[in-house]
Amino acid sequence: MKAKADSLNVVQLNPHSIEGIDLNFSRKTSLREIFSTLSRASGVNIISHSSFQDQSVSIDLRGLAFQRVLDTLMLQNDLFYKMIDKNTIMVFKATPQNREQYENQIIKTYYLSNADPAELRSTLTTINPQLRVFTDKRVNAIIVKAKPLELAIVDQVIRSLDKAKAEVMVYLELMEVTENSLEQAGLLPVLNASDTSGTYRVGATTVNNTSGMNTNSGFTKIHTADIRVLFPNLALDFLKSNGDARLVASPNVRVLSGETGEVNIGEKISTTQSQLSLPTTGATNTSSAASLLGGVGQTSYSYEDVGVKIKVEPRVHNNGEITLKIDSLVTTLKSGSQPGRPDLGKREIKTSARLRDGETAIFGGLLKDEEQKSLQGIWGLSDIPFIGRLIGNTRNSKAKTDVILTIRAVLVRKPVLTDLDMAPFNPDDATAKAGPFTPEPAKKLPAGAPVPNPTTPAVPASTPGAPALAPAVPASPPAAPPASGQPTPPTAPSDAIQDKKPATPTDPPPAPSDLVIFMSPVASEIKPGERVRISLTVSGGGGLSSGTLELRLPPGLRLQGVTPGDFITGDGGSLEQFPGKDGLLKLVFKRNPKSSDSGPFATLDLEGLTAGNAPVLIQSGQFLVGTSPISGRWSNALVTVQ
């Protein structure tokens, strides 16, 4: 549907002839006269606005199509045109006021498949601030009001940017291995609420009465009831523990290029954030505050993520490689943590890596190896070899943790890029080929009907600087020489019309081509016995490999020689000539198709014999690109022998 809509144009010109309108004004000619000649040749009415100012110019428009001829004249003379209807245009002076008021404007809606309307609107208005762009997020579309040239730029930008993002499948594997061991043996004091120092205490103290001073019941002697002997309570430890733990996560996530994918596997644990305690007795203001808080205290909690959290952000490059931004976090709860105040272990990786499609990256070395040894005992006794260990307490602790992360990125959807996306873009060329002024396709003529020629006015050959008009003629197989008694060819190149040979069912249709062969000089004057050289020049012959060209020379001229040009002889080409009856000259050529697209084809060396008009005509041609035929156009020349 989109391709069909793009092929339709809102405004169209419908000239009778769009190709082969070869104009050459070697002498300065009035613009009004040039427009009048172009109007008669194309069948399009060209009228002038009051702002148009006539002037005289000289210009060579040979080998250009109607659209290109029109655009060239406008550009050279600072003009522009507005289409009134399918057969009429009006020419204006190119001023900002005239363009704003009269130039054709087109409104087009683009339904986007992938691009964001707001971002695309920002891009378009940055390229052309005068562009009017409106967005509709409801249907993901933008509406553009623009001139034909501006609309051609919008078409190219949207075609290049409205593309699906590449997608990447990321395979993640994370493994954490933990090993720990604990050995504790020996005597260790048992602490009570009043003894938190963790030391051994042996001694005596007097009883402290309520008076706060140490007293005794006897004056000069201390009673045994007044002395308390303190001996610590001892516990004998025989503890040994071993533990192994393994955490394995293997999530897979599919992510768009430039977007972020996140995997979070684990749980949340509560932690005490703050605690407020208020006394229930004392000042009245304190108790009232406690009543407002709903009790003697308030405790607030927060939650921490414990587990595996992985973030990946891929970016796909045009060569198929993938850049990954990786943020991996492993949080574990340590054993022996107090409720509300947990001890957390953290392993984190933040890095960027560039991988090939299907390549695996391994991130390891997050190794933690911890070992602790301690000895507790009675001062002095613990330093005695062997005995100190028996009456002391020995603690050995070991912990080892290793984390390994592997990531494999697989490209599941590649970016859709074509040669047109990589190639530079010329807006003027796009407007000429696919702009709004593309003519309607010509209707097919019934078999045997004469070829209409309403576009070729008669131009006297003796008029200096007169334009040579030659309608387009598709390439056809070589035709047989005309029989004797056949009407002579026209006496002016502007009247030369070549009828195409009816194609048989086996003839392949010629491919469209920009091939043009034109002669120069278009008009020349010589006297009997003098010589003139007619040059055949090729334009748009890219890929041309071989072909045949048949020329008709009048009786008033004699061929002295044919010299091949650089277009043929470059890189080992050849040109053969086969003269025939009644002035027929057949040229067969072969060339390297990789040579230049344009250049001199051949030079005809002619000698004048008898007075009169002597037109040099290209009767037919056959052109091949490899084995495929293509069409071609050409112009003729007129030699006047005085």
XYZ file of C-alpha atoms in Angstrom:
642
model
C 0.000 0.000 0.000
C 2.827 2.385 0.828
C 4.619 1.721 -2.465
C 1.388 2.258 -4.372
C 0.705 5.522 -2.553
C 4.250 6.777 -3.191
C 3.800 6.176 -6.919
C 0.799 8.525 -6.993
C 1.343 12.276 -7.211
C -1.042 14.974 -6.148
C -0.033 17.443 -8.868
C 1.029 16.229 -12.296
C 1.999 17.731 -15.587
C 0.976 15.820 -18.654
C 3.175 16.941 -21.567
C 2.870 15.234 -24.931
C 6.598 14.583 -24.997
C 8.922 14.291 -22.012
C 12.051 12.943 -23.668
C 14.141 13.929 -26.604
C 13.283 17.624 -26.490
C 16.812 18.682 -27.403
C 17.125 22.472 -27.430
C 20.243 24.425 -28.266
C 20.207 28.212 -28.260
C 23.764 29.097 -29.257
C 22.896 32.758 -29.596
C 21.149 34.827 -26.985
C 17.410 34.334 -27.243
C 14.507 35.882 -25.382
C 13.177 33.826 -22.483
C 9.652 34.317 -23.773
C 10.694 32.839 -27.103
C 12.421 29.903 -25.363
C 9.301 29.229 -23.290
C 7.183 29.465 -26.430
C 9.392 26.908 -28.193
C 9.319 24.597 -25.162
C 5.546 24.974 -24.984
C 5.089 23.956 -28.624
C 7.477 21.034 -28.167
C 5.887 19.676 -24.986
C 2.262 20.662 -25.337
C 2.320 22.426 -21.948
C 1.060 25.989 -21.755
C 3.669 28.254 -20.126
C 2.295 31.622 -19.041
C 4.114 34.444 -17.276
C 3.195 36.191 -14.042
C 3.329 39.970 -13.769
C 6.529 39.657 -11.706
C 8.323 37.898 -14.584
C 10.956 39.999 -16.364
C 12.089 38.919 -19.800
C 15.799 38.680 -20.666
C 18.021 37.138 -23.347
C 20.098 34.035 -22.605
C 22.102 31.424 -24.474
C 21.799 27.846 -23.283
C 22.395 24.292 -24.500
C 19.645 21.913 -23.333
C 20.390 18.947 -25.552
C 19.968 15.494 -24.058
C 17.729 16.688 -21.202
C 14.217 15.511 -20.399
C 11.348 17.958 -20.175
C 11.441 18.116 -16.374
C 15.186 18.788 -16.335
C 14.877 21.420 -19.096
C 12.242 23.236 -17.074
C 14.233 23.086 -13.838
C 17.418 24.249 -15.581
C 15.723 27.309 -17.055
C 14.214 28.196 -13.675
C 17.529 27.841 -11.866
C 19.524 29.811 -14.435
C 17.173 32.790 -14.457
C 16.107 32.900 -10.785
C 12.533 31.827 -11.520
C 10.075 29.226 -10.269
C 6.823 27.850 -11.594
C 3.464 26.840 -10.177
C 1.249 24.193 -11.738
C -2.185 25.558 -12.581
C -3.572 22.363 -14.118
C -2.209 19.289 -15.889
C -1.330 21.252 -19.025
C -0.553 24.745 -17.673
C 2.166 26.244 -15.542
C 2.812 29.846 -14.525
C 6.316 31.296 -14.203
C 7.118 33.680 -11.319
C 10.092 35.730 -10.226
C 11.778 33.793 -7.406
C 11.286 36.136 -4.460
C 10.545 34.960 -0.890
C 7.130 36.618 -1.013
C 6.190 34.945 -4.296
C 7.407 31.533 -3.146
C 5.476 31.773 0.113
C 2.293 32.841 -1.657
C 2.295 30.907 -4.928
C 4.604 27.872 -4.763
C 2.867 24.491 -4.723
C 2.404 23.020 -1.232
C 1.724 19.349 -0.509
C 0.366 17.752 2.670
C 1.392 14.169 3.342
C 0.856 11.833 6.299
C 3.578 9.354 7.211
C 2.495 6.373 9.306
C 5.609 5.319 11.184
C 6.385 1.710 11.966
C 9.388 2.121 14.259
C 10.459 5.739 14.734
C 9.127 7.972 17.497
C 7.042 10.862 16.056
C 8.432 13.469 18.478
C 12.062 12.521 17.839
C 11.527 12.403 14.076
C 9.815 15.789 14.150
C 12.819 17.246 15.975
C 15.158 15.807 13.333
C 13.130 17.189 10.414
C 12.764 20.674 11.894
C 16.498 20.732 12.622
C 17.262 19.995 8.969
C 14.719 22.561 7.769
C 13.447 25.020 10.434
C 10.764 26.308 8.033
C 9.159 22.877 7.721
C 5.681 22.410 9.162
C 5.469 19.064 10.937
C 2.659 17.838 13.182
C 2.685 14.645 15.264
C -0.071 12.247 16.284
C 1.063 9.713 18.878
C -2.327 8.000 18.819
C -1.612 6.421 15.423
C 2.167 6.990 15.566
C 2.190 9.287 12.543
C 3.474 12.682 11.453
C 1.844 15.131 9.047
C 4.080 17.284 6.851
C 3.138 20.331 4.795
C 5.969 21.165 2.436
C 7.042 22.151 -1.048
C 7.901 19.417 -3.554
C 11.653 19.783 -3.004
C 11.245 19.801 0.783
C 8.952 16.798 0.608
C 11.592 14.848 -1.320
C 14.008 15.475 1.556
C 11.393 14.360 4.110
C 10.781 11.141 2.134
C 14.472 10.286 2.175
C 14.950 11.081 5.879
C 11.932 9.022 6.961
C 12.929 6.140 4.704
C 16.358 6.118 6.358
C 15.254 6.523 9.987
C 11.985 4.606 10.233
C 13.707 1.269 10.703
C 13.331 -1.450 13.306
C 15.987 -1.639 15.987
C 18.210 -4.658 16.143
C 17.501 -7.182 18.909
C 19.934 -9.164 21.012
C 19.376 -12.310 23.078
C 21.633 -12.194 26.139
C 22.367 -15.469 27.921
C 23.662 -14.956 31.470
C 25.166 -17.500 33.854
C 26.286 -16.492 37.330
C 27.778 -18.822 39.952
C 28.965 -18.007 43.461
C 30.769 -20.690 45.494
C 31.370 -20.206 49.220
C 33.410 -22.435 51.546
C 33.832 -21.831 55.320
C 35.239 -23.729 58.292
C 35.396 -22.997 62.043
C 37.373 -24.678 64.821
C 37.009 -23.566 68.450
C 38.435 -25.519 71.415
C 39.529 -24.772 75.037
C 38.308 -22.978 78.142
C 36.295 -19.776 77.771
C 34.714 -17.743 80.586
C 30.947 -17.498 80.677
C 30.021 -13.848 80.924
C 27.067 -12.480 82.836
C 25.255 -9.200 82.556
C 27.605 -7.413 84.921
C 30.791 -8.782 83.409
C 31.038 -7.883 79.729
C 34.738 -7.377 79.438
C 35.437 -10.950 78.455
C 38.431 -11.261 80.825
C 39.313 -13.723 83.518
C 38.782 -12.274 87.035
C 39.998 -13.857 90.285
C 40.060 -11.826 93.555
C 38.220 -10.573 96.658
C 36.235 -7.429 97.498
C 34.616 -6.059 100.650
C 30.905 -5.742 100.965
C 29.688 -2.281 100.023
C 26.941 -1.188 102.385
C 24.195 1.209 101.492
C 26.251 4.066 102.818
C 28.454 3.771 99.788
C 31.625 3.205 101.821
C 33.465 0.001 102.534
C 33.011 -1.018 106.160
C 33.661 -4.032 108.331
C 31.873 -5.437 111.336
C 35.013 -5.515 113.466
C 37.209 -2.567 114.352
C 40.578 -4.054 113.729
C 39.736 -7.255 112.028
C 37.820 -8.223 108.895
C 35.168 -10.833 109.225
C 34.920 -13.526 106.600
C 31.372 -12.457 105.855
C 32.680 -9.139 104.655
C 34.815 -10.642 101.886
C 33.531 -12.097 98.609
C 35.785 -14.226 96.511
C 35.214 -13.972 92.741
C 36.047 -16.941 90.470
C 34.984 -16.887 86.848
C 32.715 -19.514 85.420
C 34.567 -21.443 82.740
C 33.124 -23.318 79.733
C 34.948 -25.967 77.790
C 34.511 -25.685 73.959
C 34.894 -28.556 71.467
C 33.392 -26.930 68.335
C 34.154 -27.712 64.697
C 31.982 -26.702 61.719
C 32.255 -26.805 57.911
C 29.946 -25.301 55.320
C 29.658 -25.119 51.549
C 27.243 -22.903 49.642
C 26.598 -22.364 45.940
C 24.437 -19.724 44.282
C 23.623 -20.307 40.613
C 21.531 -18.018 38.362
C 20.998 -18.541 34.641
C 18.554 -15.909 33.338
C 18.036 -15.077 29.641
C 16.793 -11.714 28.421
C 15.950 -10.336 24.967
C 16.757 -6.645 24.579
C 16.412 -4.042 21.846
C 19.566 -2.296 20.744
C 20.059 0.812 22.875
C 17.555 -0.286 25.539
C 18.205 -1.712 29.016
C 17.279 -5.201 30.161
C 17.202 -5.974 33.881
C 17.032 -9.261 35.803
C 16.456 -9.273 39.577
C 16.383 -12.641 41.362
C 16.294 -12.689 45.163
C 14.352 -11.363 48.126
C 13.996 -8.294 50.322
C 15.041 -8.252 53.979
C 14.047 -5.661 56.558
C 16.593 -3.512 58.332
C 16.080 -1.131 61.243
C 16.419 2.352 59.918
C 15.788 4.327 63.131
C 14.299 3.775 66.601
C 12.777 6.346 68.945
C 12.195 5.489 72.648
C 10.323 7.736 75.096
C 9.954 7.268 78.876
C 6.502 6.602 80.264
C 7.177 8.401 83.566
C 8.455 11.811 84.405
C 7.334 15.050 82.871
C 3.822 15.320 81.571
C 4.986 16.642 78.234
C 6.989 13.448 77.655
C 4.061 11.174 78.359
C 1.836 13.241 76.105
C 4.394 12.921 73.323
C 4.491 9.185 73.855
C 0.714 9.006 73.679
C 0.793 10.891 70.393
C 3.278 8.378 69.020
C 1.034 5.519 70.046
C 3.403 3.976 72.616
C 6.670 4.314 74.312
C 8.673 4.165 71.042
C 8.605 4.086 67.268
C 10.770 1.927 64.981
C 11.054 2.492 61.223
C 12.277 -0.155 58.824
C 13.709 -0.227 55.324
C 14.200 -3.103 52.929
C 17.316 -4.252 51.152
C 17.511 -6.422 48.023
C 19.366 -9.654 48.576
C 20.125 -11.840 45.581
C 21.230 -11.349 41.992
C 20.615 -8.136 40.029
C 21.942 -7.844 36.471
C 21.496 -4.976 33.983
C 22.601 -5.186 30.354
C 22.419 -2.547 27.619
C 23.409 -3.804 24.148
C 24.242 -1.698 21.105
C 24.477 -3.406 17.724
C 27.049 -2.118 15.247
C 26.662 -2.158 11.475
C 29.313 -4.865 11.139
C 27.314 -7.260 13.349
C 29.345 -6.806 16.534
C 27.639 -6.026 19.831
C 28.740 -3.689 22.618
C 27.354 -4.634 26.049
C 27.201 -2.396 29.093
C 27.048 -4.746 32.072
C 26.123 -4.018 35.694
C 26.094 -7.160 37.824
C 25.431 -7.084 41.576
C 25.297 -10.100 43.916
C 24.207 -9.367 47.490
C 24.277 -12.097 50.174
C 23.213 -12.196 53.811
C 26.042 -13.242 56.083
C 25.404 -15.875 58.709
C 25.247 -14.762 62.308
C 23.737 -11.384 61.480
C 21.522 -9.800 64.122
C 17.838 -9.368 63.327
C 17.187 -5.874 62.029
C 20.888 -5.203 61.531
C 22.023 -7.675 58.874
C 25.552 -8.018 57.594
C 25.502 -8.057 53.784
C 28.119 -9.289 51.353
C 28.370 -7.601 47.967
C 29.994 -8.641 44.651
C 29.662 -6.080 41.835
C 30.840 -5.920 38.219
C 30.498 -2.794 36.051
C 32.098 -2.956 32.644
C 31.603 -2.665 28.872
C 32.608 -5.320 26.380
C 32.420 -5.592 22.585
C 31.537 -9.095 21.414
C 31.055 -10.807 18.100
C 27.725 -12.443 17.359
C 27.521 -15.586 19.541
C 30.759 -14.884 21.430
C 30.913 -15.601 25.187
C 32.650 -13.327 27.694
C 33.762 -14.694 31.084
C 34.179 -12.428 34.106
C 35.902 -14.157 37.023
C 38.497 -13.494 39.663
C 36.093 -12.007 42.215
C 37.816 -14.161 44.834
C 37.690 -13.501 48.552
C 39.863 -15.647 50.864
C 39.663 -14.837 54.582
C 41.436 -16.617 57.498
C 41.322 -15.665 61.219
C 43.142 -17.162 64.272
C 42.712 -16.133 67.941
C 43.833 -17.400 71.414
C 42.187 -16.437 74.723
C 43.416 -17.544 78.171
C 44.623 -16.527 81.631
C 47.383 -13.969 81.592
C 50.711 -15.599 82.143
C 49.394 -19.132 82.058
C 48.349 -18.909 78.397
C 51.951 -18.207 77.443
C 53.189 -21.506 78.861
C 53.704 -23.990 76.043
C 51.166 -26.803 75.890
C 49.624 -25.862 79.255
C 48.509 -22.478 77.930
C 46.552 -24.165 75.158
C 44.882 -26.549 77.607
C 43.602 -23.813 79.888
C 43.041 -21.283 77.034
C 40.617 -21.079 74.078
C 41.749 -21.357 70.437
C 39.586 -20.206 67.489
C 40.424 -20.798 63.797
C 38.075 -19.457 61.068
C 38.401 -19.723 57.268
C 36.091 -18.384 54.515
C 36.495 -18.493 50.724
C 34.162 -17.013 48.104
C 34.441 -17.035 44.305
C 32.072 -15.453 41.735
C 32.058 -16.275 37.992
C 29.837 -14.484 35.445
C 29.515 -15.559 31.768
C 27.607 -13.569 29.136
C 26.821 -14.673 25.581
C 25.189 -12.254 23.132
C 23.327 -13.549 20.059
C 21.972 -11.218 17.376
C 18.402 -12.330 16.639
C 17.331 -9.351 14.483
C 19.840 -7.446 12.412
C 19.535 -3.787 11.423
C 17.829 -3.432 8.040
C 20.179 -1.279 5.974
C 20.326 -1.085 2.181
C 22.667 0.453 -0.353
C 20.330 3.452 -0.648
C 20.761 4.165 3.069
C 24.541 4.310 2.671
C 24.541 6.355 -0.553
C 24.529 10.178 -0.560
C 21.271 11.897 -1.380
C 20.714 14.750 -3.859
C 17.304 16.394 -3.273
C 17.281 18.071 -6.698
C 17.825 14.751 -8.444
C 15.099 13.094 -6.371
C 12.640 15.832 -7.259
C 13.357 15.482 -10.970
C 12.930 11.690 -10.967
C 10.119 11.101 -8.504
C 8.786 14.533 -7.683
C 5.199 15.694 -7.916
C 5.544 16.741 -11.558
C 5.996 13.273 -13.004
C 3.866 12.998 -16.170
C 1.188 10.391 -16.596
C 2.110 7.273 -18.581
C 1.469 7.603 -22.307
C -1.376 5.628 -23.823
C -0.523 2.848 -26.231
C -1.357 3.475 -29.892
C -3.260 0.889 -31.904
C -1.271 -1.169 -34.369
C -0.650 0.647 -37.656
C -1.544 4.065 -36.309
C 0.724 6.924 -37.396
C 3.085 8.366 -34.825
C 1.774 11.770 -33.723
C 4.191 14.647 -33.802
C 2.475 17.715 -32.436
C 5.638 18.907 -30.757
C 7.964 19.462 -33.701
C 7.504 22.858 -35.302
C 9.162 23.527 -38.617
C 12.288 25.597 -38.220
C 13.959 27.099 -41.279
C 17.400 25.595 -41.666
C 18.877 28.890 -42.748
C 17.949 30.620 -39.480
C 21.142 31.064 -37.453
C 20.918 29.788 -33.897
C 17.644 27.963 -34.498
C 16.965 25.138 -32.007
C 17.289 21.591 -33.262
C 14.398 19.481 -32.015
C 14.511 15.687 -32.191
C 11.865 13.566 -30.471
C 12.879 10.559 -28.440
C 13.341 7.324 -30.365
C 13.727 4.005 -28.519
C 16.500 1.728 -29.662
C 15.483 -0.833 -32.255
C 17.239 -3.520 -34.303
C 18.992 -2.323 -37.464
C 16.548 -1.642 -40.254
C 17.070 -2.531 -43.901
C 18.051 0.258 -46.313
C 15.087 1.987 -47.948
C 14.230 0.864 -51.426
C 14.792 3.124 -54.386
C 12.014 5.587 -54.915
C 11.412 5.973 -51.189
C 10.736 9.589 -50.133
C 13.874 11.442 -49.223
C 14.487 12.226 -45.562
C 13.315 15.538 -44.087
C 15.408 18.575 -44.926
C 15.753 19.819 -41.323
C 16.750 17.992 -38.184
C 13.732 19.416 -36.382
C 11.472 17.520 -38.835
C 13.291 14.205 -38.467
C 11.010 11.524 -37.049
C 12.156 7.897 -36.845
C 9.435 5.271 -36.698
C 10.134 2.348 -34.447
C 10.162 -1.079 -36.046
C 7.210 -3.195 -34.848
C 8.465 -5.582 -32.217
C 7.960 -9.293 -32.724
C 6.759 -11.460 -29.815
C 10.319 -12.711 -29.332
C 11.859 -9.239 -28.952
C 12.669 -8.465 -25.307
C 11.383 -5.107 -24.070
C 14.158 -2.521 -23.933
C 15.290 -1.504 -20.486
C 14.897 2.171 -19.507
C 18.041 4.189 -20.071
C 19.484 7.693 -19.997
C 21.593 7.057 -23.123
C 21.722 10.091 -25.438
C 23.766 10.536 -28.648
C 23.866 14.048 -30.067
C 25.689 15.662 -32.981
C 27.603 18.909 -33.044
C 27.585 21.319 -34.628
C 23.831 21.095 -35.067
C 23.879 23.461 -38.040
C 26.844 24.329 -40.256
C 27.470 25.962 -43.642
C 30.151 25.001 -46.183
C 30.853 25.471 -49.872
C 31.274 22.695 -52.437
C 34.691 21.103 -52.022
C 35.018 22.183 -48.370
C 34.997 19.790 -45.492
C 33.133 19.723 -42.179
C 33.508 17.509 -39.158
C 30.426 16.241 -37.320
C 31.122 14.910 -33.806
C 28.905 12.256 -32.211
C 28.968 12.517 -28.404
C 27.479 10.047 -25.910
C 25.914 10.938 -22.554
C 24.507 8.479 -19.975
C 26.209 5.421 -21.502
C 27.139 3.717 -18.229
C 27.551 -0.057 -18.673
C 27.180 0.086 -22.473
C 29.165 -2.832 -23.920
C 28.258 -3.136 -27.629
C 25.814 -2.038 -30.260
C 25.084 -0.884 -33.773
C 24.363 2.600 -35.153
C 23.024 3.267 -38.658
C 23.400 6.706 -40.245
C 21.937 8.105 -43.452
C 24.135 10.551 -45.394
C 22.548 12.759 -48.106
C 23.775 12.774 -51.735
C 25.135 16.312 -51.255
C 27.818 15.021 -48.873
C 30.617 12.496 -49.301
C 32.139 10.576 -46.405
C 35.907 10.995 -46.213
C 36.509 9.013 -43.021
C 35.281 7.966 -39.576
C 37.486 8.407 -36.498
C 36.468 6.520 -33.318
C 36.376 8.557 -30.104
C 37.643 7.909 -26.627
C 34.249 6.573 -25.526
C 34.836 3.576 -27.827
C 38.599 3.131 -27.946
C 39.181 3.673 -24.227
C 40.283 0.430 -22.486
C 40.532 -1.607 -25.683
C 37.290 -0.886 -27.567
C 36.813 -1.097 -31.328
C 34.664 0.511 -34.030
C 33.950 -1.048 -37.449
C 32.285 0.754 -40.373
C 30.267 -0.800 -43.200
C 29.238 1.662 -45.968
C 26.078 0.722 -47.852
C 23.929 1.935 -50.706
C 22.115 5.252 -50.825
C 24.358 6.871 -48.219
C 23.789 4.222 -45.548
C 26.630 3.923 -43.009
C 26.582 1.143 -40.404
C 28.830 1.487 -37.335
C 29.389 -1.604 -35.128
C 31.185 -1.019 -31.833
C 32.453 -2.924 -28.812
C 33.785 -1.339 -25.640
C 34.686 -1.973 -22.040
C 31.473 -1.450 -20.026
C 33.497 -0.247 -17.040
C 34.834 2.741 -18.973
C 33.480 6.267 -18.686
C 29.754 6.966 -18.985
C 30.129 9.738 -21.548
C 32.540 11.052 -24.153
C 33.239 11.325 -27.903
C 31.728 8.410 -29.831
C 33.071 9.126 -33.346
C 33.908 11.955 -35.739
C 32.545 12.051 -39.314
C 34.742 13.806 -41.899
C 32.358 15.011 -44.677
C 32.955 16.875 -47.951
C 30.370 19.100 -49.648
C 29.416 18.116 -53.214
C 26.310 19.939 -54.402
C 24.453 22.958 -53.064
C 21.404 22.452 -50.882
C 20.349 21.255 -47.453
C 22.120 18.025 -46.456
C 20.770 16.504 -43.184
C 22.937 13.920 -41.390
C 20.491 11.506 -39.768
C 20.795 8.627 -37.297
C 18.370 6.130 -38.779
C 18.361 3.416 -36.105
C 20.414 2.014 -33.265
C 20.779 -1.052 -31.124
C 22.495 -0.820 -27.719
C 23.366 -3.638 -25.328
C 24.424 -3.730 -21.693
C 25.856 -7.216 -21.602
C 23.085 -9.170 -23.314
C 20.235 -6.840 -22.288
C 19.014 -4.238 -24.785
C 18.449 -0.667 -23.623
C 16.753 2.306 -25.227
C 18.482 5.422 -26.494
C 17.798 8.892 -27.859
C 19.667 10.983 -30.363
C 19.678 14.273 -32.264
C 20.642 14.999 -35.871
C 22.605 17.684 -37.694
C 22.042 19.848 -40.781
C 24.784 20.820 -43.210
C 23.975 23.558 -45.703
C 26.095 23.468 -48.844
C 25.995 26.965 -50.422
